[in-house]
Every structure is written in structure tokens, then in C-alpha cells.
Amino acid sequence: MSLSLSEILTSNKSIAESEITELITNNELIEKGLYETLIEKEKIEEQEILLLLAQKLNIPFDIIDNNTIDLKITQIIPETMARKDHIIPLFQLGEALTIASSNPCSTELIEELEFISKCTISIIFSPKNTILELINYAYSYQDQKLEADGSSVSNLFEMGLELVDDKGLGGDDETTDLAQEAPIAKLVDTILTQSIAEKASDIHIEPEETIVKIRFRVDGLLKEIMAPPGKLASPIISRLKILAELDITETRKPQDGRLTFILKNKEVDFRVSTVRTISGEKMVLRILEKSDAFVTMEKIGLNEINFNLLQGLIQSTSGIVLVCGPTGSGKTSTLYSCLSQINTPEKNIITIEDPVEFNLDGINQIPVNPKIGVDFVSGLSAVVRQDPDVIMIGEIRDIETAGIAIQAALTGHLVFSTLHTRSAAGSVTRLINMGVQPFLINSAFIGVIGQRLVRGICPNCKKEASYDDYESIKEKALIEKLKNEYDSPKLHRGAGCKYCNESGYKGRLGIFEILTLSEESRELIIQKASSEKIRDAGRRNGMKLMLEDGIDKLIQGLTTIEELVRVVDV
């Protein structure tokens, strides 16, 4: 390294030389180095330093998740050393060991790592909180594997099968007893723990003729995790019903409930839903991890035009801002990002949600609880009497909720909510079909955000793709559209590597469209025009469609054609 850290930062104008001099003069670098001190005193953002160092030192930077880790090699480095130096082994290729670090590694540390691992060390920079999460995950996973006999999944299956064979499944009482047995309880705990570790959004438990298929939805796609024998289906589902306080004797009617799972002193909520199929009772659990680790508004994937549009909307003093899209498209996360942006001590922000997905400091969050009569309508009626400046409603599901939201907006409140529609323009026709009067939409609504989530290309195995690689009709149609609009556009895809678990994708990003109501749009709404006409009016007013935003990200090499045709109509 030819330049010192202080020289790199001052030459890039990230921090004034006088500030560094002041820290040195005041002896504030004695216990900690310059890097740790600057971050601790919030002189500069950690990510900004790491990105700058990554650029100067030609070292990769990434926000890593646990899918990147090869758990078999984490024990190469002792946990105490990993925590002290904020490092974690990721994967090994031949004699090269890749390590994530949140701190520029000294020559001595790299030499020590090479001595311990007997490998050549390569570094990836990642933020400190990310590294600590990975350390907690990796070493706790190893602890689980090293527990007493019966802790492994295979042993749990075998012990569960023995219980089933011993007791049979003759009646409800026997099934209840079986669900309480230690191996079944531990197997269920293992499934829940693994889903959290893999950052899944849903768990699907699906009984078939001879097996019970367990799948996790990760980054929007389902993947099969395990397939225990079919005779374990009833005990597994009964155990989860007990935890969610559902009626385990009722297997024919759909049921809904919630359970809370505590992992390393952190509460994770699961929303539970059951339904009867021809093969037995199917269960889906939606994972709702209550933390503050949501993405800020600057990082949700908005281009400059849409970012400025959304900034204008959330700075309004009154009106309704809707976010629309299908389930799992990141609507609630976008709303949280907006609320976080405008959250100041001068504003009273109240939310009513089903359920509360993230805990936001300084914001009053009310969970819906139908068992005690708190639904969106009754909760919202109470909220408007709490002197709010900003109200967030988890979802507009019916005319009653829509009516109260509109009245709140018309009486001087800024209201945020979500709606399940395919496009921004489609939300208007959906509300009219619910029974909302067009003139009320014109009076109350100031903007509608349509969004989807696409998977991002893994930066480690990203490569250029050939037009000949694509064969489906939709993919070819999109390629023709690209050729007509761009001069020989380059396409990319991930080849698959250990870094991305051989998927070729890493993380997700949003694609957006933002509809603001022009005079032409308002006239069409009064006429109850189709969503296509409202969309076309929005485009004439400067709106960029989700497909067009997705194409921009495609050209930038952030996602693939396969992802775009998967989530957007081409």
C-alpha cells in the first residue's frame, strides 16, 4: 500500500486533513487506530471508507449474506480470532482461501491467517455489522452440529420415524403426544432456525404421497430443503399448530395463526396458514424478522428521476401515497424506507400493520389483532384521533379502510398504504371497483408506486452473455426490443460459484414506476377509464414503466433477461 489511510481519505476529500490532525493532537488514536476512530466518532460512513479502500487497493466490496459461506471451512479460523479481528472465512478454492473483513487487514494479520490456514489469503471488504452477523451464524451453526447425539437432521428423522412406527397415527391424542416428543420438537426448531439463517421469506410444508416436501422461498424463488418421509407430516404440522395456538384436531378447514421463535435473544415472528389438500394438510409460514435492518430509501434501487419524485411525494403535507405490487414485491420495505426518511421528533407517525414486520424507533406501531376486535377499520378509526401527522396503513383491503384513509388524507394527514395490483395505473381502477368514488381519488391521491423485485447478478462470477443463449419467446421479444432501442447492448449473467451458492445471483433490487396524477390523468379517472389509458397518460407525463426501469438495470449489468421476463410482462 503506497498511500496511508489518511492520505487516501484526504486526497479523495472524504475528510478534511484538519479533522485527522485534531484527532491525533487530542491523542484520540492511542487505543484504536484511525479507521476505528473515524467510524466510532461518525466522521465518515464505514461503507464509504470501505468502498474507497476497495477501489484504491483493487479489493472487492460486497454486502455478504450467509449463502456465501462454506460452513465446512469456517472452523479453519478460531471464533475468538474472527470476533477480535472482524473477519470470517467464506470459501476455499484449491489453495486460495477467501476471507471477508470489515477492517483493512495488516500484513501481520494476513501472514498469521496464511500460517493458520496453510492457504493464500484473498480479502473481500464488507461492513462490520454484516461480518458480526455472519460470525454469529457460522459458529452457532457449528455449535448445533457439535451438540449431543440426536441433534443432526438425519438423526432427528430417524428418531422421529421410530416414534411414528412405535405409536402409529391412530388418533388425535396420539398425534398430539407425538408432536410433543423431543425429536419432533427439535426437528421443527431446526427447520425454523435454518430458514432464518438462509434469510428465507417463507417456509412451505407440503405433504405428498410418500414424502413431506419442505421448501424455503429465498430471493423470491422456492428451493427444496429436505424431504422427510410422509409419516412425519402430521407430527411436524401438529407441532407447529401447537406453537401457533391453532386447533390441532381441525384438519379440514383453513386456519391462520402466529408464533414467535427466539433465536440468540432475537425474536422472529412467523405468520402461519394451513389449508387442506388432497394429500393432507399443507402449511405455509411467512417469516417476519423484527429488526431495523431494512434498506434505506437511497438504496432500494430507485433511479435519479424516481428518487426525486418519491422525495417530493413523501415531503407532502397531506394526501395518499400508495405502493402496489404482488405479495413479496417489497412494498412494506419501501414504505418503511419512506417513513424512516421523514421520521423526525416534530412529527407524530403512527402505523397500523398486519403484522408489524420491523421495529422502527420513534414511530408508534400498532399490530392488527382480530381476536380482540382490532382490525384495519377499527384501528384506523382510533389512529385518526391520536393527533397523527403521518399514518401508515399496512394494506387497503376493503371500501371501509379506503374510506377512512381518504378522509384522513382530506383532513390534512399524509397517508401511506399498499394495494395488491399489477401496476401503478391498475391501482386506480382497483379502488374504483372497490366502490371508491373517482372524485375522492382525484382529491386525495398524490402518487402511486408500482414495484417488483429482481435478483441481482453475482459480482464474483458475472460474465457477458450471448444473444444465442436465450430461447424462450419472451426472452427473444425482449432482445429484439433492446436491439431496436440500443446500439449493440451487452447482456450479462452469473456463471455460478460458491460465492452465490452456484445460482449466479446475489441479493435483490427493485424496479419501479411512479404515477403522479396530471390533469389528463385526473380527467380519465373521472371518466372511469381503463388502467391502460391512465398508464399512457402517465407516460406522457414522464412516467417510466417498470419494464423500462428493468431494462435500464439490464443494460447496467445489474440483472438478467431471465429475471426481467420472470417478474414483468414483456
PDB file of C-alpha atoms in Angstrom, residues 143-370:
ATOM      1  CA  ASP A 143     -22.212 -25.455  17.652  1.00  0.00           C
ATOM      2  CA  GLN A 144     -25.508 -27.007  16.580  1.00  0.00           C
ATOM      3  CA  LYS A 145     -23.690 -29.684  14.597  1.00  0.00           C
ATOM      4  CA  LEU A 146     -21.455 -30.496  17.561  1.00  0.00           C
ATOM      5  CA  GLU A 147     -24.314 -30.903  20.046  1.00  0.00           C
ATOM      6  CA  ALA A 148     -25.130 -34.208  21.689  1.00  0.00           C
ATOM      7  CA  ASP A 149     -26.379 -37.247  19.787  1.00  0.00           C
ATOM      8  CA  GLY A 150     -29.711 -36.717  18.095  1.00  0.00           C
ATOM      9  CA  SER A 151     -29.061 -33.130  17.085  1.00  0.00           C
ATOM     10  CA  SER A 152     -28.300 -33.827  13.413  1.00  0.00           C
ATOM     11  CA  VAL A 153     -31.154 -33.657  10.952  1.00  0.00           C
ATOM     12  CA  SER A 154     -30.640 -37.246   9.810  1.00  0.00           C
ATOM     13  CA  ASN A 155     -30.716 -38.493  13.405  1.00  0.00           C
ATOM     14  CA  LEU A 156     -33.827 -36.421  14.072  1.00  0.00           C
ATOM     15  CA  PHE A 157     -35.536 -38.012  11.045  1.00  0.00           C
ATOM     16  CA  GLU A 158     -34.622 -41.490  12.252  1.00  0.00           C
ATOM     17  CA  MET A 159     -35.759 -40.843  15.812  1.00  0.00           C
ATOM     18  CA  GLY A 160     -38.958 -39.244  14.539  1.00  0.00           C
ATOM     19  CA  LEU A 161     -39.641 -42.271  12.362  1.00  0.00           C
ATOM     20  CA  GLU A 162     -39.073 -44.594  15.302  1.00  0.00           C
ATOM     21  CA  LEU A 163     -41.638 -42.626  17.295  1.00  0.00           C
ATOM     22  CA  VAL A 164     -44.148 -42.836  14.447  1.00  0.00           C
ATOM     23  CA  ASP A 165     -43.561 -46.545  13.993  1.00  0.00           C
ATOM     24  CA  ASP A 166     -43.893 -47.147  17.727  1.00  0.00           C
ATOM     25  CA  LYS A 167     -47.067 -45.161  18.244  1.00  0.00           C
ATOM     26  CA  GLY A 168     -48.703 -45.112  14.829  1.00  0.00           C
ATOM     27  CA  LEU A 169     -51.120 -42.353  13.948  1.00  0.00           C
ATOM     28  CA  GLY A 170     -54.327 -43.838  15.180  1.00  0.00           C
ATOM     29  CA  GLY A 171     -55.995 -40.832  16.747  1.00  0.00           C
ATOM     30  CA  ASP A 172     -55.802 -37.171  17.585  1.00  0.00           C
ATOM     31  CA  ASP A 173     -54.454 -37.781  21.102  1.00  0.00           C
ATOM     32  CA  GLU A 174     -51.601 -39.928  19.774  1.00  0.00           C
ATOM     33  CA  THR A 175     -50.727 -37.291  17.161  1.00  0.00           C
ATOM     34  CA  THR A 176     -50.713 -34.621  19.880  1.00  0.00           C
ATOM     35  CA  ASP A 177     -48.426 -36.707  22.097  1.00  0.00           C
ATOM     36  CA  LEU A 178     -46.127 -37.389  19.161  1.00  0.00           C
ATOM     37  CA  ALA A 179     -45.886 -33.685  18.301  1.00  0.00           C
ATOM     38  CA  GLN A 180     -44.622 -33.027  21.837  1.00  0.00           C
ATOM     39  CA  GLU A 181     -41.806 -35.606  21.637  1.00  0.00           C
ATOM     40  CA  ALA A 182     -38.270 -34.206  21.768  1.00  0.00           C
ATOM     41  CA  PRO A 183     -37.038 -35.362  18.324  1.00  0.00           C
ATOM     42  CA  ILE A 184     -40.074 -33.882  16.516  1.00  0.00           C
ATOM     43  CA  ALA A 185     -39.827 -30.646  18.523  1.00  0.00           C
ATOM     44  CA  LYS A 186     -36.113 -30.425  17.739  1.00  0.00           C
ATOM     45  CA  LEU A 187     -36.679 -31.156  14.041  1.00  0.00           C
ATOM     46  CA  VAL A 188     -39.205 -28.292  13.856  1.00  0.00           C
ATOM     47  CA  ASP A 189     -36.746 -26.000  15.667  1.00  0.00           C
ATOM     48  CA  THR A 190     -34.060 -26.986  13.141  1.00  0.00           C
ATOM     49  CA  ILE A 191     -36.336 -26.119  10.206  1.00  0.00           C
ATOM     50  CA  LEU A 192     -37.189 -22.715  11.709  1.00  0.00           C
ATOM     51  CA  THR A 193     -33.541 -21.977  12.584  1.00  0.00           C
ATOM     52  CA  GLN A 194     -32.314 -22.925   9.116  1.00  0.00           C
ATOM     53  CA  SER A 195     -34.959 -20.749   7.441  1.00  0.00           C
ATOM     54  CA  ILE A 196     -33.798 -17.723   9.440  1.00  0.00           C
ATOM     55  CA  ALA A 197     -30.137 -18.486   8.729  1.00  0.00           C
ATOM     56  CA  GLU A 198     -30.820 -18.686   4.971  1.00  0.00           C
ATOM     57  CA  LYS A 199     -32.818 -15.430   5.089  1.00  0.00           C
ATOM     58  CA  ALA A 200     -35.883 -17.153   3.660  1.00  0.00           C
ATOM     59  CA  SER A 201     -39.145 -15.213   3.417  1.00  0.00           C
ATOM     60  CA  ASP A 202     -41.478 -18.255   3.567  1.00  0.00           C
ATOM     61  CA  ILE A 203     -41.461 -21.922   4.600  1.00  0.00           C
ATOM     62  CA  HIS A 204     -43.691 -24.341   2.673  1.00  0.00           C
ATOM     63  CA  ILE A 205     -44.535 -27.711   4.275  1.00  0.00           C
ATOM     64  CA  GLU A 206     -46.300 -29.801   1.631  1.00  0.00           C
ATOM     65  CA  PRO A 207     -47.361 -33.413   2.237  1.00  0.00           C
ATOM     66  CA  GLU A 208     -47.237 -35.739  -0.769  1.00  0.00           C
ATOM     67  CA  GLU A 209     -47.975 -39.451  -1.138  1.00  0.00           C
ATOM     68  CA  THR A 210     -44.692 -40.769   0.283  1.00  0.00           C
ATOM     69  CA  ILE A 211     -42.815 -37.674   1.499  1.00  0.00           C
ATOM     70  CA  VAL A 212     -43.405 -34.267   3.074  1.00  0.00           C
ATOM     71  CA  LYS A 213     -41.662 -31.645   0.967  1.00  0.00           C
ATOM     72  CA  ILE A 214     -40.131 -28.710   2.876  1.00  0.00           C
ATOM     73  CA  ARG A 215     -39.203 -25.705   0.739  1.00  0.00           C
ATOM     74  CA  PHE A 216     -37.857 -22.232   1.525  1.00  0.00           C
ATOM     75  CA  ARG A 217     -38.522 -19.130  -0.566  1.00  0.00           C
ATOM     76  CA  VAL A 218     -35.174 -17.348  -0.856  1.00  0.00           C
ATOM     77  CA  ASP A 219     -34.779 -14.203  -3.001  1.00  0.00           C
ATOM     78  CA  GLY A 220     -38.262 -14.737  -4.398  1.00  0.00           C
ATOM     79  CA  LEU A 221     -37.794 -18.335  -5.599  1.00  0.00           C
ATOM     80  CA  LEU A 222     -38.675 -21.604  -3.869  1.00  0.00           C
ATOM     81  CA  LYS A 223     -35.990 -24.223  -3.293  1.00  0.00           C
ATOM     82  CA  GLU A 224     -36.362 -27.668  -1.752  1.00  0.00           C
ATOM     83  CA  ILE A 225     -34.521 -28.029   1.541  1.00  0.00           C
ATOM     84  CA  MET A 226     -35.463 -31.501   2.728  1.00  0.00           C
ATOM     85  CA  ALA A 227     -37.988 -34.245   2.069  1.00  0.00           C
ATOM     86  CA  PRO A 228     -38.678 -36.280   5.230  1.00  0.00           C
ATOM     87  CA  PRO A 229     -40.829 -39.410   4.915  1.00  0.00           C
ATOM     88  CA  GLY A 230     -44.547 -38.741   4.615  1.00  0.00           C
ATOM     89  CA  LYS A 231     -45.336 -40.235   8.014  1.00  0.00           C
ATOM     90  CA  LEU A 232     -43.608 -37.240   9.638  1.00  0.00           C
ATOM     91  CA  ALA A 233     -46.011 -34.739   8.022  1.00  0.00           C
ATOM     92  CA  SER A 234     -48.709 -34.945  10.677  1.00  0.00           C
ATOM     93  CA  PRO A 235     -46.339 -34.667  13.688  1.00  0.00           C
ATOM     94  CA  ILE A 236     -44.435 -31.714  12.136  1.00  0.00           C
ATOM     95  CA  ILE A 237     -47.607 -29.775  11.286  1.00  0.00           C
ATOM     96  CA  SER A 238     -49.192 -30.633  14.649  1.00  0.00           C
ATOM     97  CA  ARG A 239     -46.095 -29.345  16.450  1.00  0.00           C
ATOM     98  CA  LEU A 240     -46.268 -26.051  14.549  1.00  0.00           C
ATOM     99  CA  LYS A 241     -50.015 -25.792  15.241  1.00  0.00           C
ATOM    100  CA  ILE A 242     -49.350 -26.163  18.967  1.00  0.00           C
ATOM    101  CA  LEU A 243     -46.732 -23.386  18.835  1.00  0.00           C
ATOM    102  CA  ALA A 244     -49.118 -21.142  16.851  1.00  0.00           C
ATOM    103  CA  GLU A 245     -52.038 -21.925  19.212  1.00  0.00           C
ATOM    104  CA  LEU A 246     -54.162 -23.429  16.432  1.00  0.00           C
ATOM    105  CA  ASP A 247     -56.699 -26.241  16.772  1.00  0.00           C
ATOM    106  CA  ILE A 248     -54.735 -29.420  16.004  1.00  0.00           C
ATOM    107  CA  THR A 249     -57.922 -31.503  15.831  1.00  0.00           C
ATOM    108  CA  GLU A 250     -59.214 -29.414  12.901  1.00  0.00           C
ATOM    109  CA  THR A 251     -57.503 -30.550   9.700  1.00  0.00           C
ATOM    110  CA  ARG A 252     -60.171 -29.783   7.088  1.00  0.00           C
ATOM    111  CA  LYS A 253     -60.763 -26.037   7.489  1.00  0.00           C
ATOM    112  CA  PRO A 254     -58.117 -23.380   6.761  1.00  0.00           C
ATOM    113  CA  GLN A 255     -56.577 -21.814   9.875  1.00  0.00           C
ATOM    114  CA  ASP A 256     -54.385 -18.767  10.491  1.00  0.00           C
ATOM    115  CA  GLY A 257     -52.151 -18.006  13.422  1.00  0.00           C
ATOM    116  CA  ARG A 258     -48.811 -16.665  14.576  1.00  0.00           C
ATOM    117  CA  LEU A 259     -45.854 -17.987  16.504  1.00  0.00           C
ATOM    118  CA  THR A 260     -42.742 -16.324  17.885  1.00  0.00           C
ATOM    119  CA  PHE A 261     -39.381 -18.080  17.713  1.00  0.00           C
ATOM    120  CA  ILE A 262     -36.455 -16.808  19.777  1.00  0.00           C
ATOM    121  CA  LEU A 263     -33.001 -17.269  18.250  1.00  0.00           C
ATOM    122  CA  LYS A 264     -29.964 -15.844  20.067  1.00  0.00           C
ATOM    123  CA  ASN A 265     -32.118 -13.438  22.117  1.00  0.00           C
ATOM    124  CA  LYS A 266     -33.769 -12.121  18.937  1.00  0.00           C
ATOM    125  CA  GLU A 267     -37.493 -12.558  18.341  1.00  0.00           C
ATOM    126  CA  VAL A 268     -38.633 -13.715  14.917  1.00  0.00           C
ATOM    127  CA  ASP A 269     -42.363 -13.831  14.147  1.00  0.00           C
ATOM    128  CA  PHE A 270     -43.931 -16.387  11.814  1.00  0.00           C
ATOM    129  CA  ARG A 271     -47.364 -15.911  10.263  1.00  0.00           C
ATOM    130  CA  VAL A 272     -48.888 -19.389   9.914  1.00  0.00           C
ATOM    131  CA  SER A 273     -51.513 -20.513   7.397  1.00  0.00           C
ATOM    132  CA  THR A 274     -52.914 -24.011   6.846  1.00  0.00           C
ATOM    133  CA  VAL A 275     -55.102 -25.413   4.091  1.00  0.00           C
ATOM    134  CA  ARG A 276     -56.325 -28.914   3.264  1.00  0.00           C
ATOM    135  CA  THR A 277     -55.106 -30.536   0.027  1.00  0.00           C
ATOM    136  CA  ILE A 278     -55.831 -33.972  -1.445  1.00  0.00           C
ATOM    137  CA  SER A 279     -52.555 -35.261   0.059  1.00  0.00           C
ATOM    138  CA  GLY A 280     -53.067 -33.823   3.532  1.00  0.00           C
ATOM    139  CA  GLU A 281     -52.736 -30.544   5.353  1.00  0.00           C
ATOM    140  CA  LYS A 282     -50.336 -28.005   3.820  1.00  0.00           C
ATOM    141  CA  MET A 283     -48.764 -25.252   5.914  1.00  0.00           C
ATOM    142  CA  VAL A 284     -47.025 -22.018   4.893  1.00  0.00           C
ATOM    143  CA  LEU A 285     -45.121 -19.845   7.356  1.00  0.00           C
ATOM    144  CA  ARG A 286     -44.260 -16.239   6.432  1.00  0.00           C
ATOM    145  CA  ILE A 287     -41.086 -15.146   8.252  1.00  0.00           C
ATOM    146  CA  LEU A 288     -41.214 -11.671   9.779  1.00  0.00           C
ATOM    147  CA  GLU A 289     -37.884 -10.822  11.358  1.00  0.00           C
ATOM    148  CA  LYS A 290     -38.350  -7.817  13.626  1.00  0.00           C
ATOM    149  CA  SER A 291     -35.174  -5.794  13.223  1.00  0.00           C
ATOM    150  CA  ASP A 292     -34.078  -2.427  11.955  1.00  0.00           C
ATOM    151  CA  ALA A 293     -32.023  -3.925   9.133  1.00  0.00           C
ATOM    152  CA  PHE A 294     -34.204  -2.649   6.300  1.00  0.00           C
ATOM    153  CA  VAL A 295     -32.823  -0.827   3.290  1.00  0.00           C
ATOM    154  CA  THR A 296     -32.724   2.967   3.314  1.00  0.00           C
ATOM    155  CA  MET A 297     -34.519   4.944   0.608  1.00  0.00           C
ATOM    156  CA  GLU A 298     -31.236   5.714  -1.160  1.00  0.00           C
ATOM    157  CA  LYS A 299     -30.510   2.001  -1.599  1.00  0.00           C
ATOM    158  CA  ILE A 300     -33.813   0.409  -2.647  1.00  0.00           C
ATOM    159  CA  GLY A 301     -32.909   0.697  -6.344  1.00  0.00           C
ATOM    160  CA  LEU A 302     -34.571   3.947  -7.437  1.00  0.00           C
ATOM    161  CA  ASN A 303     -33.042   5.778 -10.396  1.00  0.00           C
ATOM    162  CA  GLU A 304     -32.406   9.512 -10.007  1.00  0.00           C
ATOM    163  CA  ILE A 305     -35.732  10.600 -11.569  1.00  0.00           C
ATOM    164  CA  ASN A 306     -37.837   8.225  -9.448  1.00  0.00           C
ATOM    165  CA  PHE A 307     -35.834   9.048  -6.308  1.00  0.00           C
ATOM    166  CA  ASN A 308     -36.547  12.760  -6.742  1.00  0.00           C
ATOM    167  CA  LEU A 309     -40.220  12.039  -7.499  1.00  0.00           C
ATOM    168  CA  LEU A 310     -40.584   9.931  -4.352  1.00  0.00           C
ATOM    169  CA  GLN A 311     -38.749  12.525  -2.277  1.00  0.00           C
ATOM    170  CA  GLY A 312     -41.309  15.081  -3.454  1.00  0.00           C
ATOM    171  CA  LEU A 313     -44.229  12.797  -2.568  1.00  0.00           C
ATOM    172  CA  ILE A 314     -43.091  11.993   0.966  1.00  0.00           C
ATOM    173  CA  GLN A 315     -42.422  15.662   1.735  1.00  0.00           C
ATOM    174  CA  SER A 316     -46.095  16.491   1.047  1.00  0.00           C
ATOM    175  CA  THR A 317     -48.165  17.695   3.988  1.00  0.00           C
ATOM    176  CA  SER A 318     -51.268  15.665   3.103  1.00  0.00           C
ATOM    177  CA  GLY A 319     -52.598  13.139   0.626  1.00  0.00           C
ATOM    178  CA  ILE A 320     -52.266   9.403  -0.019  1.00  0.00           C
ATOM    179  CA  VAL A 321     -49.171   7.640  -1.377  1.00  0.00           C
ATOM    180  CA  LEU A 322     -49.848   4.051  -2.462  1.00  0.00           C
ATOM    181  CA  VAL A 323     -47.288   1.299  -3.077  1.00  0.00           C
ATOM    182  CA  CYS A 324     -48.630  -1.538  -5.212  1.00  0.00           C
ATOM    183  CA  GLY A 325     -47.419  -4.907  -6.399  1.00  0.00           C
ATOM    184  CA  PRO A 326     -47.956  -8.623  -5.705  1.00  0.00           C
ATOM    185  CA  THR A 327     -47.108 -10.413  -2.455  1.00  0.00           C
ATOM    186  CA  GLY A 328     -43.374 -10.442  -1.792  1.00  0.00           C
ATOM    187  CA  SER A 329     -42.521  -7.475  -4.020  1.00  0.00           C
ATOM    188  CA  GLY A 330     -41.067  -5.372  -1.195  1.00  0.00           C
ATOM    189  CA  LYS A 331     -43.985  -2.957  -0.736  1.00  0.00           C
ATOM    190  CA  THR A 332     -43.772  -2.772   3.061  1.00  0.00           C
ATOM    191  CA  SER A 333     -39.985  -2.333   2.965  1.00  0.00           C
ATOM    192  CA  THR A 334     -40.409   0.633   0.611  1.00  0.00           C
ATOM    193  CA  LEU A 335     -42.945   2.199   2.979  1.00  0.00           C
ATOM    194  CA  TYR A 336     -40.591   1.695   5.939  1.00  0.00           C
ATOM    195  CA  SER A 337     -37.820   3.381   3.938  1.00  0.00           C
ATOM    196  CA  CYS A 338     -40.112   6.362   3.277  1.00  0.00           C
ATOM    197  CA  LEU A 339     -41.180   6.620   6.928  1.00  0.00           C
ATOM    198  CA  SER A 340     -37.578   6.413   8.098  1.00  0.00           C
ATOM    199  CA  GLN A 341     -36.689   9.287   5.753  1.00  0.00           C
ATOM    200  CA  ILE A 342     -39.325  11.627   7.225  1.00  0.00           C
ATOM    201  CA  ASN A 343     -39.115  10.413  10.833  1.00  0.00           C
ATOM    202  CA  THR A 344     -38.282  13.477  12.955  1.00  0.00           C
ATOM    203  CA  PRO A 345     -39.145  14.415  16.561  1.00  0.00           C
ATOM    204  CA  GLU A 346     -41.536  17.085  15.256  1.00  0.00           C
ATOM    205  CA  LYS A 347     -43.811  14.517  13.575  1.00  0.00           C
ATOM    206  CA  ASN A 348     -46.226  12.052  15.127  1.00  0.00           C
ATOM    207  CA  ILE A 349     -46.069   8.976  12.852  1.00  0.00           C
ATOM    208  CA  ILE A 350     -48.469   6.111  13.562  1.00  0.00           C
ATOM    209  CA  THR A 351     -48.730   2.815  11.684  1.00  0.00           C
ATOM    210  CA  ILE A 352     -51.327   0.066  11.788  1.00  0.00           C
ATOM    211  CA  GLU A 353     -49.984  -3.170  10.361  1.00  0.00           C
ATOM    212  CA  ASP A 354     -50.834  -6.849   9.976  1.00  0.00           C
ATOM    213  CA  PRO A 355     -48.357  -7.773  11.385  1.00  0.00           C
ATOM    214  CA  VAL A 356     -45.591  -5.339  12.407  1.00  0.00           C
ATOM    215  CA  GLU A 357     -42.628  -6.530  10.329  1.00  0.00           C
ATOM    216  CA  PHE A 358     -39.870  -4.183  11.540  1.00  0.00           C
ATOM    217  CA  ASN A 359     -39.481  -2.181  14.728  1.00  0.00           C
ATOM    218  CA  LEU A 360     -38.898   1.480  13.885  1.00  0.00           C
ATOM    219  CA  ASP A 361     -37.539   3.769  16.590  1.00  0.00           C
ATOM    220  CA  GLY A 362     -39.612   6.904  17.145  1.00  0.00           C
ATOM    221  CA  ILE A 363     -42.671   5.562  15.295  1.00  0.00           C
ATOM    222  CA  ASN A 364     -45.847   4.324  17.008  1.00  0.00           C
ATOM    223  CA  GLN A 365     -46.655   0.909  15.513  1.00  0.00           C
ATOM    224  CA  ILE A 366     -49.976  -0.817  16.149  1.00  0.00           C
ATOM    225  CA  PRO A 367     -50.438  -4.523  15.273  1.00  0.00           C
ATOM    226  CA  VAL A 368     -53.790  -5.724  13.944  1.00  0.00           C
ATOM    227  CA  ASN A 369     -55.386  -8.267  16.296  1.00  0.00           C
ATOM    228  CA  PRO A 370     -58.785  -9.578  15.086  1.00  0.00           C
TER     229      PRO A 370
END
